[in-house]
Structures are given as C-alpha cells and as structure tokens.
Amino acid sequence: MILSRRRFLGLAAAAVTTLPAAAAAAVADFGGRCRTSPGALAAGQWAMVIDSRRLARPERRAAVIAACHAFHNVPDLPGPRRVAWIEQHSFAETFPGLPSAFSPANLADRIFLTLCNHCRNPPCVRVCPTGATFRRQDGIVGMDSHRCIGCRYCMAACPFGARSFNFEDPRPAAVNPVYPLRERGVVEKCTFCAGRLSEGRLPLCVEAADGAIAFGDLADPASSVRSLLAENFAVRRNPGLGTEPGVYYIL
Amino acid sequence: MIYNAGYVLPGLALFAALVLGPFLLAAGGPYRPPALTPAEKGVSCIEERAVMAAGHRVLLFAWRDAAVCRNSRLYLASDGRSWTVSLEGTCLACHSRKAGFCDSCHAANLVTPSCWGCHKAPEKP
C-alpha cells in the first residue's frame, strides 16, 4: 500500500492529537485522588503578628529559632553560606528608615525575629522562572525544592533577605528524618509550616513563642491576628515597596 | 563499490559488534526481577502490587505536586482506604529497607532516582 502525502499527513495529525490523550488515560489519575486533609487549617490569607516586646529576651528568640531550624533540618553554617528560616536583626536592619537618632532606647536596642513575610504581592514569585516558588490561595508563599534550579532570582527579588541558598550539601545537619532536607544548589525559606497546617497544627515558631507570636486568618474579622491588629499599632517591614508583607510587628 | 572496502567493512563490523554486543549477549535471557525485601507492616500497599510496580514513579510525582503545590495531603486509594500523602510518613514507614527494596530494583534496571538527595532514606540495612 502506498500512502498519499495527504493521507499520511492526516494520519500523523490524528496520531499526534489522540496518542497523548490515550497515554494519559492509560496511567491512573493518582493526583486526582488527592484531597485536602479533613483536619487541615484553612484561611483566606494567613498572617503572623509578632509581639516584639515579649521576645526581647535572647533566650526566648533562640528557643523559637531552634524549634524551627531543628524540625526543618536547617543547617548551622557560618558566614555568608549560612542558611536560615528565621533570623534576628536589629531595629534599623528590620525596619530601614524607621529609626531616628531619637528613637526610644528600648526600641533601638531591641532585636527582632525576621522570616519570610509571605507577601500578598510577592516579587520572588514573579521572577521565579520555573514556578518553584508560588503564592497559594491561602496566602502562603510556597517553595517547591523539586523545581528549584538555583538561579537565585528570588533571592535578588526579595527585599527582606528571607531566602537562603544552599552553597553546600546540608546533609550532615540531618537529624529529623520525617522532614526532607534540601540539596546543594536550591533556595529555601520559611513555609509558614504548610505541612503542619494541613495536619491542623500551628507553625512551630508560634508554639515555641508561648503566645508572643500570633498566627491566623487576616480575612476573618474574628481571628486572633485581626483582634491583635485592631488593639495594637503594628508595623510591617518596608511596606512602601508594595509587596504587602503578611508578618506584622508590635513594637 | 566502496573505496578501501577491505578496511571499512571490517571496521564497521567491529564497531557494530562493540556497540550491539552487550545487547545481543543479553538478548533472549529472561528478565529476573530482583528479590525485594517485604514491607515492614502486615498491610497491603496503597494500590495493587502491579499498579505500584509499574506506576510508583507516576504516583510519587503526583503526590509531590499534590502535597507541595496544591496542599492536598490525603490520598483516597481505589480500595477506599485513605493515606497521608507523605514519602517519609507513609511509603518509607512501611518500606523501611531502602537497600533491599528501592535500591535492588533500581540497580537492576539502571535507574538512579534523585529522591534521596533530600528525602531521608531509611537507616535499616
């Protein structure tokens, strides 16, 4: 049998359109069988309110950082290769432009916990070329290490320095086997404990802060964060940049 | 007629023998699946054995996207049971012997998955 060119092209077009669909149908739809956990905490916009007055003592901040970094296998590396999900910064570093020469001493000397702000308008998400970092419906800026190619655009885009790059293999730091590590060459950051939220539990830093850090839904007027923000004057880091940070600080 | 056929043709034959030799020598022999260390707990796997053997890669990729990107961390298996979408918490809790389970089959099939670069492999031998 000799195919005419017209018939050959027609068959080829038909094969190209039908074969992928047939191949997809042959594989079970495992992803379609995945559901949101019934006990998961949900929100319209997750946010955090940090009462910096109650975290003035260094050991309280250290306990918060240790709880996060120990669970998430964050390595303890010195110098510019350090990796951190929560860090400590001075008043001037945390809130550039806010202090003056006459700021109260208790503020000027205070150290603040800094972490990913889970911005409503995250510049890191906009520049990520692979979709490895993304903004979820509930406001969490997620990080998919599987897709990260280590280009570090997100680190350049983040105005808060909330992201760390793995310049070396963090593997000796592994102590908690239930949480995966990262590999050399990927960026990591705070995830607002997305996995714990899906189990119905609050983030580790919130538990370790013993009430000094509130976590809740900004979209819910009855939430703990909304009532805290209604009763206290709270500031966000560098709000003039327009990223709409989701972490508030009571000074 | 080929120029220098006396050199070219044996050379081609030698090249073909070198390239195809490994395949030809192994051809016809039956594929023996490596013996796998049985799972730790006495429960059957989340899906049928044949489905898991052929499609665990697809399942793990689907789980990865569901848990990390869509926050869907509950898997409803076709037999009605539900499982937490977690490599460490669900898969490796049962298949706790990586060398005997994962590695033996991957080695026999020359597969080098990148899972273990980040996910903690079970320590048990």
Short mmCIF file of C-alpha atoms in Angstrom, two decimals:
data_model
loop_
_atom_site.label_atom_id
_atom_site.label_comp_id
_atom_site.label_asym_id
_atom_site.label_seq_id
_atom_site.Cartn_x
_atom_site.Cartn_y
_atom_site.Cartn_z
CA MET A 1 0.00 0.00 0.00
CA ILE A 2 1.31 3.40 -0.92
CA LEU A 3 0.08 6.32 1.18
CA SER A 4 -0.67 9.56 -0.50
CA ARG A 5 1.06 12.54 1.07
CA ARG A 6 -2.34 13.98 2.04
CA ARG A 7 -3.38 10.77 3.81
CA PHE A 8 0.00 10.44 5.57
CA LEU A 9 -0.23 13.96 6.96
CA GLY A 10 -3.81 13.36 8.07
CA LEU A 11 -2.85 10.16 9.90
CA ALA A 12 0.12 11.87 11.51
CA ALA A 13 -2.05 14.73 12.76
CA ALA A 14 -4.61 12.29 14.14
CA ALA A 15 -1.89 10.32 15.93
CA VAL A 16 -0.34 13.43 17.46
CA THR A 17 -3.69 14.56 18.85
CA THR A 18 -5.02 11.22 20.11
CA LEU A 19 -1.95 9.34 21.34
CA PRO A 20 -1.06 11.63 24.29
CA ALA A 21 -4.67 11.53 25.48
CA ALA A 22 -4.69 7.74 25.19
CA ALA A 23 -1.36 7.53 27.04
CA ALA A 24 -2.65 9.81 29.79
CA ALA A 25 -5.82 7.75 30.13
CA ALA A 26 -3.75 4.56 30.46
CA VAL A 27 -1.98 5.95 33.55
CA ALA A 28 -4.06 6.06 36.69
CA ASP A 29 -5.02 9.54 37.83
CA PHE A 30 -3.16 9.42 41.14
CA GLY A 31 -3.18 13.20 41.50
CA GLY A 32 -6.96 13.35 41.14
CA ARG A 33 -7.30 11.03 44.13
CA CYS A 34 -5.54 13.51 46.43
CA ARG A 35 -7.74 15.67 48.65
CA THR A 36 -7.33 18.36 51.24
CA SER A 37 -6.96 16.75 54.65
CA PRO A 38 -10.18 17.00 56.67
CA GLY A 39 -8.45 18.42 59.74
CA ALA A 40 -6.41 20.98 57.82
CA LEU A 41 -6.45 24.60 58.94
CA ALA A 42 -7.70 26.88 56.18
CA ALA A 43 -7.62 30.63 55.72
CA GLY A 44 -8.21 33.35 53.20
CA GLN A 45 -4.89 34.99 54.00
CA TRP A 46 -2.57 33.58 56.61
CA ALA A 47 -0.72 36.22 58.58
CA MET A 48 1.52 36.46 61.62
CA VAL A 49 1.68 39.06 64.37
CA ILE A 50 4.95 39.11 66.31
CA ASP A 51 4.86 40.90 69.68
CA SER A 52 8.49 42.04 69.75
CA ARG A 53 8.10 43.30 73.33
CA ARG A 54 7.57 39.76 74.58
CA LEU A 55 10.52 38.42 72.57
CA ALA A 56 13.03 40.91 73.95
CA ARG A 57 14.89 38.25 75.93
CA PRO A 58 17.52 36.49 73.76
CA GLU A 59 16.76 33.01 75.10
CA ARG A 60 13.12 33.31 74.05
CA ARG A 61 14.10 34.20 70.49
CA ALA A 62 16.69 31.43 70.48
CA ALA A 63 14.03 28.91 71.52
CA VAL A 64 11.79 29.99 68.64
CA ILE A 65 14.59 29.73 66.11
CA ALA A 66 15.75 26.38 67.47
CA ALA A 67 12.27 24.89 67.24
CA CYS A 68 12.01 25.86 63.59
CA HIS A 69 15.50 25.00 62.47
CA ALA A 70 15.68 21.68 64.30
CA PHE A 71 12.45 20.38 62.79
CA HIS A 72 13.17 21.62 59.27
CA ASN A 73 16.77 20.38 59.27
CA VAL A 74 18.16 23.85 58.65
CA PRO A 75 21.95 23.52 58.76
CA ASP A 76 24.02 25.67 61.07
CA LEU A 77 26.64 27.07 58.69
CA PRO A 78 28.82 30.08 59.44
CA GLY A 79 29.32 33.27 57.47
CA PRO A 80 27.91 34.08 54.06
CA ARG A 81 26.95 30.44 53.44
CA ARG A 82 24.53 30.44 56.32
CA VAL A 83 21.04 29.08 55.85
CA ALA A 84 18.19 30.42 57.97
CA TRP A 85 14.41 30.34 58.03
CA ILE A 86 14.17 32.70 61.00
CA GLU A 87 16.88 35.24 61.74
CA GLN A 88 17.50 38.03 64.24
CA HIS A 89 18.05 41.59 63.18
CA SER A 90 18.38 44.98 64.83
CA PHE A 91 15.69 47.65 64.73
CA ALA A 92 17.46 49.54 61.93
CA GLU A 93 18.03 46.37 59.90
CA THR A 94 14.49 45.14 60.33
CA PHE A 95 12.76 48.45 59.62
CA PRO A 96 15.01 50.54 57.37
CA GLY A 97 14.07 54.20 57.50
CA LEU A 98 12.00 53.89 60.65
CA PRO A 99 14.53 54.64 63.42
CA SER A 100 15.69 58.15 64.11
CA ALA A 101 18.54 59.41 66.25
CA PHE A 102 15.98 59.97 69.00
CA SER A 103 14.20 56.60 68.91
CA PRO A 104 13.50 55.20 72.36
CA ALA A 105 16.39 53.15 73.68
CA ASN A 106 14.25 50.09 74.31
CA LEU A 107 13.37 50.01 70.59
CA ALA A 108 16.79 50.97 69.26
CA ASP A 109 18.40 48.13 71.19
CA ARG A 110 15.71 45.55 70.50
CA ILE A 111 16.39 42.53 68.33
CA PHE A 112 13.60 41.32 66.03
CA LEU A 113 12.81 37.93 64.59
CA THR A 114 12.68 38.08 60.80
CA LEU A 115 11.32 35.47 58.46
CA CYS A 116 9.61 35.19 55.09
CA ASN A 117 6.80 37.76 55.05
CA HIS A 118 4.56 35.67 52.78
CA CYS A 119 3.72 38.81 50.84
CA ARG A 120 0.40 39.24 49.12
CA ASN A 121 2.31 40.59 46.13
CA PRO A 122 5.50 38.52 46.27
CA PRO A 123 8.29 39.64 43.94
CA CYS A 124 10.08 36.31 44.39
CA VAL A 125 7.14 34.53 42.76
CA ARG A 126 7.09 36.95 39.87
CA VAL A 127 10.73 36.35 38.95
CA CYS A 128 10.93 32.59 39.51
CA PRO A 129 11.45 31.07 36.06
CA THR A 130 10.28 27.56 36.95
CA GLY A 131 7.32 28.11 39.23
CA ALA A 132 9.31 26.63 42.11
CA THR A 133 8.01 29.36 44.37
CA PHE A 134 4.36 30.26 44.19
CA ARG A 135 1.60 32.01 46.11
CA ARG A 136 -1.11 29.71 47.37
CA GLN A 137 -4.78 30.60 47.63
CA ASP A 138 -4.41 30.94 51.39
CA GLY A 139 -1.60 33.47 51.02
CA ILE A 140 1.33 31.21 51.83
CA VAL A 141 4.28 31.72 49.52
CA GLY A 142 5.26 28.11 48.96
CA MET A 143 8.55 26.65 47.89
CA ASP A 144 8.90 23.51 45.77
CA SER A 145 12.52 22.44 46.05
CA HIS A 146 11.95 19.81 43.35
CA ARG A 147 11.52 22.55 40.78
CA CYS A 148 14.19 24.96 42.04
CA ILE A 149 17.11 25.29 39.63
CA GLY A 150 19.14 27.51 41.96
CA CYS A 151 19.17 30.61 39.79
CA ARG A 152 18.66 32.80 42.88
CA TYR A 153 16.49 35.35 41.08
CA CYS A 154 14.09 35.07 44.03
CA MET A 155 16.87 35.98 46.43
CA ALA A 156 17.66 39.06 44.38
CA ALA A 157 13.97 39.97 44.19
CA CYS A 158 13.14 39.51 47.88
CA PRO A 159 13.60 42.88 49.60
CA PHE A 160 13.73 41.22 53.01
CA GLY A 161 16.60 38.76 52.53
CA ALA A 162 14.31 36.00 53.69
CA ARG A 163 15.76 33.36 51.38
CA SER A 164 18.90 31.27 51.72
CA PHE A 165 20.89 29.42 49.11
CA ASN A 166 22.46 26.04 49.75
CA PHE A 167 26.04 26.63 48.74
CA GLU A 168 26.94 23.21 50.06
CA ASP A 169 25.25 19.94 50.88
CA PRO A 170 23.43 20.44 54.18
CA ARG A 171 23.27 16.71 54.76
CA PRO A 172 25.34 16.41 57.96
CA ALA A 173 22.68 18.59 59.55
CA ALA A 174 20.03 15.90 59.15
CA VAL A 175 18.53 14.96 62.47
CA ASN A 176 14.80 14.91 61.85
CA PRO A 177 14.03 12.05 59.46
CA VAL A 178 10.39 12.99 58.87
CA TYR A 179 11.24 16.27 57.14
CA PRO A 180 13.22 16.29 53.89
CA LEU A 181 16.45 18.17 53.53
CA ARG A 182 17.49 20.30 50.62
CA GLU A 183 20.26 19.68 48.13
CA ARG A 184 23.22 21.81 47.24
CA GLY A 185 22.04 24.36 44.71
CA VAL A 186 18.47 25.09 45.82
CA VAL A 187 16.96 28.04 47.64
CA GLU A 188 14.97 27.57 50.82
CA LYS A 189 12.91 29.68 53.19
CA CYS A 190 10.13 29.62 55.75
CA THR A 191 6.95 27.92 54.55
CA PHE A 192 4.65 29.03 57.40
CA CYS A 193 4.78 25.31 58.33
CA ALA A 194 2.41 24.43 55.50
CA GLY A 195 2.68 20.74 56.34
CA ARG A 196 1.73 21.29 59.96
CA LEU A 197 -1.23 23.48 58.96
CA SER A 198 -2.53 20.60 56.87
CA GLU A 199 -2.37 18.44 59.99
CA GLY A 200 -4.39 21.03 61.92
CA ARG A 201 -1.41 22.32 63.89
CA LEU A 202 0.00 25.84 64.15
CA PRO A 203 3.52 26.70 62.98
CA LEU A 204 6.39 25.62 65.21
CA CYS A 205 7.56 29.17 65.92
CA VAL A 206 4.07 30.09 67.12
CA GLU A 207 4.05 27.17 69.55
CA ALA A 208 7.60 27.85 70.74
CA ALA A 209 6.95 31.58 71.25
CA ASP A 210 4.48 30.83 74.04
CA GLY A 211 1.93 33.41 72.98
CA ALA A 212 4.30 36.09 71.69
CA ILE A 213 3.59 35.17 68.07
CA ALA A 214 0.01 35.00 66.82
CA PHE A 215 -0.95 33.24 63.63
CA GLY A 216 -4.31 33.46 61.97
CA ASP A 217 -6.52 34.45 59.09
CA LEU A 218 -6.46 38.11 58.05
CA ALA A 219 -9.68 37.57 56.13
CA ASP A 220 -11.52 36.50 59.28
CA PRO A 221 -12.52 39.52 61.42
CA ALA A 222 -12.78 37.27 64.48
CA SER A 223 -9.29 35.84 64.15
CA SER A 224 -6.56 36.32 66.72
CA VAL A 225 -4.40 38.34 64.35
CA ARG A 226 -7.22 40.68 63.44
CA SER A 227 -8.06 41.41 67.07
CA LEU A 228 -4.37 41.96 67.86
CA LEU A 229 -4.03 44.35 64.93
CA ALA A 230 -7.18 46.17 65.97
CA GLU A 231 -5.93 46.67 69.51
CA ASN A 232 -2.24 47.37 68.87
CA PHE A 233 -0.31 49.57 66.49
CA ALA A 234 1.70 47.15 64.37
CA VAL A 235 4.15 47.78 61.56
CA ARG A 236 5.31 45.71 58.65
CA ARG A 237 8.77 45.63 57.16
CA ASN A 238 9.23 48.17 54.38
CA PRO A 239 5.55 48.43 53.38
CA GLY A 240 6.38 51.22 50.91
CA LEU A 241 7.72 48.65 48.48
CA GLY A 242 4.18 47.46 47.87
CA THR A 243 4.79 43.76 48.45
CA GLU A 244 2.10 43.66 51.17
CA PRO A 245 4.01 41.65 53.79
CA GLY A 246 1.95 39.27 55.91
CA VAL A 247 4.10 39.48 59.04
CA TYR A 248 3.22 42.28 61.46
CA TYR A 249 5.34 43.52 64.36
CA ILE A 250 4.01 45.06 67.56
CA LEU A 251 6.77 47.40 68.69
CA MET B 1 31.86 -0.19 -4.81
CA ILE B 2 33.44 1.30 -1.70
CA TYR B 3 36.97 2.62 -1.59
CA ASN B 4 39.15 0.72 0.89
CA ALA B 5 36.37 -1.77 1.47
CA GLY B 6 38.91 -4.14 2.99
CA TYR B 7 39.37 -1.78 5.90
CA VAL B 8 36.00 -0.05 6.05
CA LEU B 9 33.78 -3.14 6.17
CA PRO B 10 35.68 -4.97 8.94
CA GLY B 11 35.86 -1.68 10.80
CA LEU B 12 32.12 -1.23 10.55
CA ALA B 13 31.61 -4.82 11.64
CA LEU B 14 33.89 -4.30 14.66
CA PHE B 15 32.05 -1.09 15.56
CA ALA B 16 28.68 -2.79 15.31
CA ALA B 17 29.91 -5.71 17.38
CA LEU B 18 31.20 -3.42 20.11
CA VAL B 19 28.02 -1.33 20.22
CA LEU B 20 25.49 -4.10 19.86
CA GLY B 21 27.43 -6.82 21.63
CA PRO B 22 26.15 -6.17 25.14
CA PHE B 23 22.58 -6.11 23.88
CA LEU B 24 22.96 -9.24 21.75
CA LEU B 25 24.66 -11.20 24.53
CA ALA B 26 21.89 -10.32 26.96
CA ALA B 27 19.07 -10.76 24.47
CA GLY B 28 16.82 -13.74 24.88
CA GLY B 29 17.64 -14.24 28.52
CA PRO B 30 14.70 -13.84 30.85
CA TYR B 31 14.50 -10.69 32.99
CA ARG B 32 14.69 -11.77 36.58
CA PRO B 33 13.12 -9.23 38.87
CA PRO B 34 15.31 -8.83 41.94
CA ALA B 35 14.00 -10.21 45.19
CA LEU B 36 12.55 -7.34 47.19
CA THR B 37 12.59 -7.07 50.95
CA PRO B 38 8.99 -7.27 52.08
CA ALA B 39 7.38 -4.25 53.67
CA GLU B 40 7.58 -3.80 57.39
CA LYS B 41 3.92 -3.80 58.34
CA GLY B 42 1.46 -6.51 57.52
CA VAL B 43 -0.77 -4.31 55.39
CA SER B 44 -1.08 -4.35 51.65
CA CYS B 45 0.33 -1.42 49.72
CA ILE B 46 -1.84 1.58 48.97
CA GLU B 47 -2.65 0.27 45.49
CA GLU B 48 -2.44 -3.13 43.79
CA ARG B 49 1.04 -4.59 43.54
CA ALA B 50 1.06 -4.43 39.75
CA VAL B 51 -0.08 -0.80 39.78
CA MET B 52 2.62 0.12 42.26
CA ALA B 53 5.34 -1.80 40.45
CA ALA B 54 4.56 -0.14 37.14
CA GLY B 55 3.39 3.25 38.30
CA HIS B 56 5.01 4.17 41.60
CA ARG B 57 7.06 6.80 39.81
CA VAL B 58 3.92 8.43 38.43
CA LEU B 59 2.25 8.14 41.83
CA LEU B 60 5.17 9.74 43.63
CA PHE B 61 5.29 12.61 41.16
CA ALA B 62 1.52 13.11 41.56
CA TRP B 63 1.91 13.04 45.34
CA ARG B 64 4.72 15.56 45.16
CA ASP B 65 2.62 18.00 43.15
CA ALA B 66 -0.49 17.39 45.27
CA ALA B 67 1.22 17.92 48.63
CA VAL B 68 3.66 20.70 47.79
CA CYS B 69 1.75 22.71 45.20
CA ARG B 70 -1.94 22.03 45.88
CA ASN B 71 -1.81 21.27 49.61
CA SER B 72 -3.77 18.05 49.01
CA ARG B 73 -2.29 15.68 51.53
CA LEU B 74 -4.94 12.96 51.77
CA TYR B 75 -4.89 10.15 49.22
CA LEU B 76 -8.05 8.13 48.61
CA ALA B 77 -6.94 4.75 47.31
CA SER B 78 -9.06 2.79 44.84
CA ASP B 79 -9.97 0.28 47.57
CA GLY B 80 -11.44 3.03 49.75
CA ARG B 81 -8.61 3.37 52.25
CA SER B 82 -7.12 6.82 52.78
CA TRP B 83 -3.46 7.63 53.26
CA THR B 84 -1.39 10.65 54.16
CA VAL B 85 0.46 11.96 51.13
CA SER B 86 3.98 11.68 52.51
CA LEU B 87 7.05 9.83 51.27
CA GLU B 88 8.63 9.61 54.71
CA GLY B 89 5.44 9.24 56.72
CA THR B 90 3.61 6.72 54.56
CA CYS B 91 5.86 4.99 51.99
CA LEU B 92 9.09 4.75 53.95
CA ALA B 93 7.34 3.98 57.23
CA CYS B 94 6.47 0.62 55.69
CA HIS B 95 9.20 0.13 53.09
CA SER B 96 11.87 0.83 55.66
CA ARG B 97 14.70 -1.06 53.98
CA LYS B 98 15.91 1.09 51.11
CA ALA B 99 18.79 -1.19 50.10
CA GLY B 100 16.62 -4.26 49.83
CA PHE B 101 13.56 -2.59 48.38
CA CYS B 102 14.26 0.57 46.41
CA ASP B 103 17.91 0.07 45.53
CA SER B 104 17.85 -3.54 44.42
CA CYS B 105 15.25 -2.91 41.74
CA HIS B 106 16.64 0.46 40.69
CA ALA B 107 20.13 -1.03 40.38
CA ALA B 108 18.87 -3.94 38.30
CA ASN B 109 17.14 -1.50 35.95
CA LEU B 110 19.92 1.14 35.94
CA VAL B 111 17.63 3.78 37.43
CA THR B 112 19.07 6.50 39.63
CA PRO B 113 16.18 8.47 41.13
CA SER B 114 17.08 11.76 42.78
CA CYS B 115 14.70 11.28 45.74
CA TRP B 116 17.45 10.57 48.25
CA GLY B 117 19.24 13.84 47.68
CA CYS B 118 16.75 15.43 50.04
CA HIS B 119 14.45 12.77 51.45
CA LYS B 120 15.90 10.78 54.28
CA ALA B 121 16.45 7.18 53.33
CA PRO B 122 15.59 4.63 55.99
CA GLU B 123 18.63 3.66 58.01
CA LYS B 124 17.79 -0.02 58.35
CA PRO B 125 20.01 -2.33 56.26
#
